[in-house]
Short mmCIF file of C-alpha atoms in Angstrom, two decimals:
data_model
loop_
_atom_site.label_atom_id
_atom_site.label_comp_id
_atom_site.label_asym_id
_atom_site.label_seq_id
_atom_site.Cartn_x
_atom_site.Cartn_y
_atom_site.Cartn_z
CA MET G 9 99.60 103.76 135.00
CA ASP G 10 102.33 101.86 132.96
CA ASN G 11 105.27 101.55 134.62
CA SER G 12 108.09 100.55 132.93
CA ILE G 13 112.04 99.88 132.78
CA LEU G 14 114.64 101.01 130.28
CA GLY G 15 117.70 99.29 129.87
CA LYS G 16 121.01 100.93 127.47
CA PHE G 17 123.42 98.43 126.24
CA GLN G 18 126.07 98.77 124.18
CA TYR G 19 126.46 95.31 122.06
CA VAL G 20 123.33 93.74 120.30
CA ASP G 21 124.34 90.21 121.79
CA ASP G 22 123.56 91.72 124.83
CA LEU G 23 120.71 93.22 124.14
CA LEU G 24 118.61 90.39 122.51
CA ALA G 25 119.85 88.31 125.17
CA ALA G 26 118.34 90.67 128.09
CA ALA G 27 115.34 90.53 125.85
CA GLU G 28 114.40 87.18 125.41
CA THR G 29 114.91 86.51 128.92
CA CYS G 30 112.24 89.36 129.71
CA LYS G 31 109.93 87.95 127.18
CA GLN G 32 110.29 84.62 128.26
CA SER G 33 109.30 86.06 132.18
CA GLY G 34 106.07 86.91 130.41
CA TYR G 35 106.86 91.07 129.82
CA ALA G 36 105.74 93.10 126.99
CA ILE G 37 108.80 94.64 125.37
CA SER G 38 109.98 96.96 123.00
CA ILE G 39 113.72 97.17 121.16
CA ILE G 40 115.08 100.87 120.47
CA SER G 41 117.95 100.43 118.00
CA PRO G 42 119.48 103.50 115.95
CA VAL G 43 119.71 100.77 112.95
CA PRO G 44 117.77 97.96 111.46
CA LEU G 45 117.64 95.11 113.54
CA VAL G 46 115.69 92.57 111.61
CA HIS G 47 117.63 89.55 110.88
CA GLU G 48 118.81 89.36 114.49
CA ILE G 49 115.09 89.96 116.25
CA GLU G 50 113.61 87.72 113.94
CA HIS G 51 116.41 85.22 114.96
CA THR G 52 116.21 85.91 118.32
CA PHE G 53 112.06 85.98 118.64
CA GLY G 54 110.86 84.29 115.21
CA GLU G 55 108.60 86.69 112.41
CA GLY G 56 106.33 88.79 114.08
CA LYS G 57 102.32 89.14 113.15
CA ASN G 58 102.02 91.14 109.82
CA PRO G 59 98.32 92.52 109.85
CA ILE G 60 98.89 94.50 106.83
CA LYS G 61 97.73 91.42 104.68
CA TYR G 62 94.05 91.53 106.39
CA PHE G 63 93.84 95.10 104.68
CA THR G 64 95.09 93.92 100.93
CA GLY G 65 92.44 91.11 101.21
CA VAL G 66 89.73 93.18 102.30
CA GLY G 67 91.14 96.48 99.44
CA ALA G 68 90.76 93.45 96.76
CA VAL G 69 87.70 92.47 97.30
CA THR G 70 85.99 95.66 98.62
CA GLY G 71 87.50 96.99 94.84
CA LEU G 72 86.58 93.58 93.50
CA LEU G 73 82.89 94.05 93.71
CA PHE G 74 83.21 98.09 93.22
CA GLY G 75 84.20 96.87 89.82
CA ILE G 76 81.81 94.57 88.89
CA LEU G 77 79.51 96.73 90.58
CA PHE G 78 80.75 99.68 88.83
CA THR G 79 80.48 98.79 85.62
CA ILE G 80 76.97 96.71 85.54
CA ILE G 81 75.39 99.97 86.83
CA THR G 82 77.37 102.05 84.28
CA SER G 83 76.51 99.65 81.69
CA LEU G 84 72.54 99.77 82.38
CA LEU G 85 72.02 103.71 82.88
CA TYR G 86 73.64 104.86 79.75
CA VAL G 87 72.70 101.80 77.22
CA LEU G 88 73.89 101.44 73.79
CA PRO G 89 72.80 98.77 71.87
CA ARG G 90 75.24 97.66 69.25
CA ALA G 91 73.79 94.10 67.11
CA GLY G 92 72.61 92.14 69.25
CA ARG G 93 75.44 92.38 71.81
CA PRO G 94 74.62 92.05 75.39
CA ILE G 95 73.99 95.25 76.93
CA ILE G 96 76.41 93.81 79.99
CA ALA G 97 79.56 92.52 78.52
CA ILE G 98 81.83 90.55 80.48
CA PRO G 99 85.43 91.15 78.93
CA PRO G 100 84.99 95.62 79.81
CA THR G 101 84.05 94.05 83.10
CA LEU G 102 86.64 91.66 83.71
CA LEU G 103 89.26 94.38 82.98
CA ILE G 104 87.29 97.31 85.24
CA SER G 105 86.94 94.81 88.19
CA TYR G 106 90.68 93.72 87.57
CA GLU G 107 92.24 97.46 87.68
CA THR G 108 89.94 98.04 90.96
CA THR G 109 90.56 95.12 92.41
CA ILE G 110 94.51 96.10 92.20
CA LEU G 111 93.50 99.86 93.08
CA PHE G 112 91.46 99.26 95.98
CA GLY G 113 94.25 96.72 97.40
CA VAL G 114 97.15 99.36 97.04
CA LEU G 115 95.27 101.83 99.06
CA PHE G 116 94.03 99.75 101.50
CA THR G 117 97.41 98.73 102.30
CA LEU G 118 98.46 102.03 102.27
CA LEU G 119 96.05 103.26 104.84
CA GLY G 120 96.68 100.03 106.77
CA PHE G 121 100.17 100.69 106.77
CA ILE G 122 99.77 104.41 108.27
CA VAL G 123 97.52 103.26 110.50
CA LEU G 124 99.42 100.20 112.16
CA ALA G 125 102.35 102.16 112.44
CA LEU G 126 100.54 104.84 114.47
CA VAL G 127 101.10 107.99 112.09
CA PRO G 128 100.62 110.47 113.55
CA TYR G 129 102.06 109.22 117.09
CA PHE G 130 100.28 111.70 120.18
CA LYS G 131 101.60 109.82 123.04
CA GLU G 132 104.79 111.09 124.39
CA SER G 133 107.23 108.52 124.93
CA GLU G 134 110.46 108.52 126.54
CA TYR G 135 113.73 109.66 124.43
CA ASP G 136 116.91 109.16 125.00
CA VAL G 137 119.89 110.38 122.76
CA GLU G 138 122.56 108.02 123.66
CA ILE G 139 119.78 105.38 122.08
CA ALA G 140 119.25 106.88 119.08
CA ILE G 141 122.90 107.79 118.16
CA ASP G 142 125.12 104.81 119.41
CA ALA G 143 123.50 102.43 122.06
CA PHE G 144 120.33 100.13 121.80
CA GLY G 145 117.75 99.93 124.19
CA LEU G 146 115.12 97.60 125.89
CA ARG G 147 112.30 98.75 127.40
CA VAL G 148 109.84 96.43 129.25
CA HIS G 149 106.37 97.61 129.76
CA GLY G 150 103.97 96.17 132.42
CA VAL G 151 106.96 95.89 135.17
CA GLY G 152 105.09 95.78 138.39
CA GLU G 153 106.54 97.22 141.45
CA ASP G 154 108.40 94.55 143.11
CA LYS G 155 109.70 93.37 140.05
CA PHE G 156 111.51 96.19 139.49
CA SER G 157 114.96 94.84 141.31
CA ASP G 158 114.47 91.49 138.87
CA ILE G 159 114.26 93.34 135.85
CA GLU G 160 117.34 95.45 136.50
CA LYS G 161 119.12 92.56 137.83
CA VAL G 162 118.32 90.80 134.42
CA MET G 163 119.42 93.88 132.42
CA ARG G 164 122.85 94.13 134.33
CA GLU G 165 124.21 90.85 134.20
CA ASN G 166 123.28 90.75 130.40
CA GLY G 167 125.47 93.43 130.34
CA SER G 168 123.69 97.00 130.40
CA SER G 169 125.08 100.34 131.23
CA ASP G 170 122.29 102.06 132.69
CA VAL G 171 118.64 101.04 133.32
CA LYS G 172 116.27 103.59 134.60
CA ARG G 173 112.66 103.34 135.84
CA ILE G 174 109.67 104.68 133.35
CA GLU G 175 106.68 105.43 135.44
CA LYS G 176 103.82 106.78 133.78
CA LYS G 177 100.62 108.21 135.46
#
């Protein structure tokens, strides 16, 4: 059962102050905003982890190996002997390997983005029209029954206009 609290804020500074307090208390938080707040959030909490680079690296290595194996196997299956030149030539192998490295790196990056962005997202989430239009939201996850009042107090002290409990069963 995931109990959480959703607080509405009118100003970004109030939101970030409450979020920092809740984060320091050890709670998982989500910030909901009608406008991008990337710089403000990074300034307050530091830069977040970005695992997409691992998808890109795996894709690039896979593409490199695929390109090398593809050209070697193709040149061995369809032998075209030409005046003493080697059957497995290095320049075409490098060229195809370079292209497949980039292709697979891009495709794996796109796949990683789709997977990590949770597209499509099947879980129901709490939606508030005011937060989507002209307010900022702070959702604190995993709040125990005994801590609801403490988190609500922190949000109210930092300028929350409305605080509501969200209980998932």
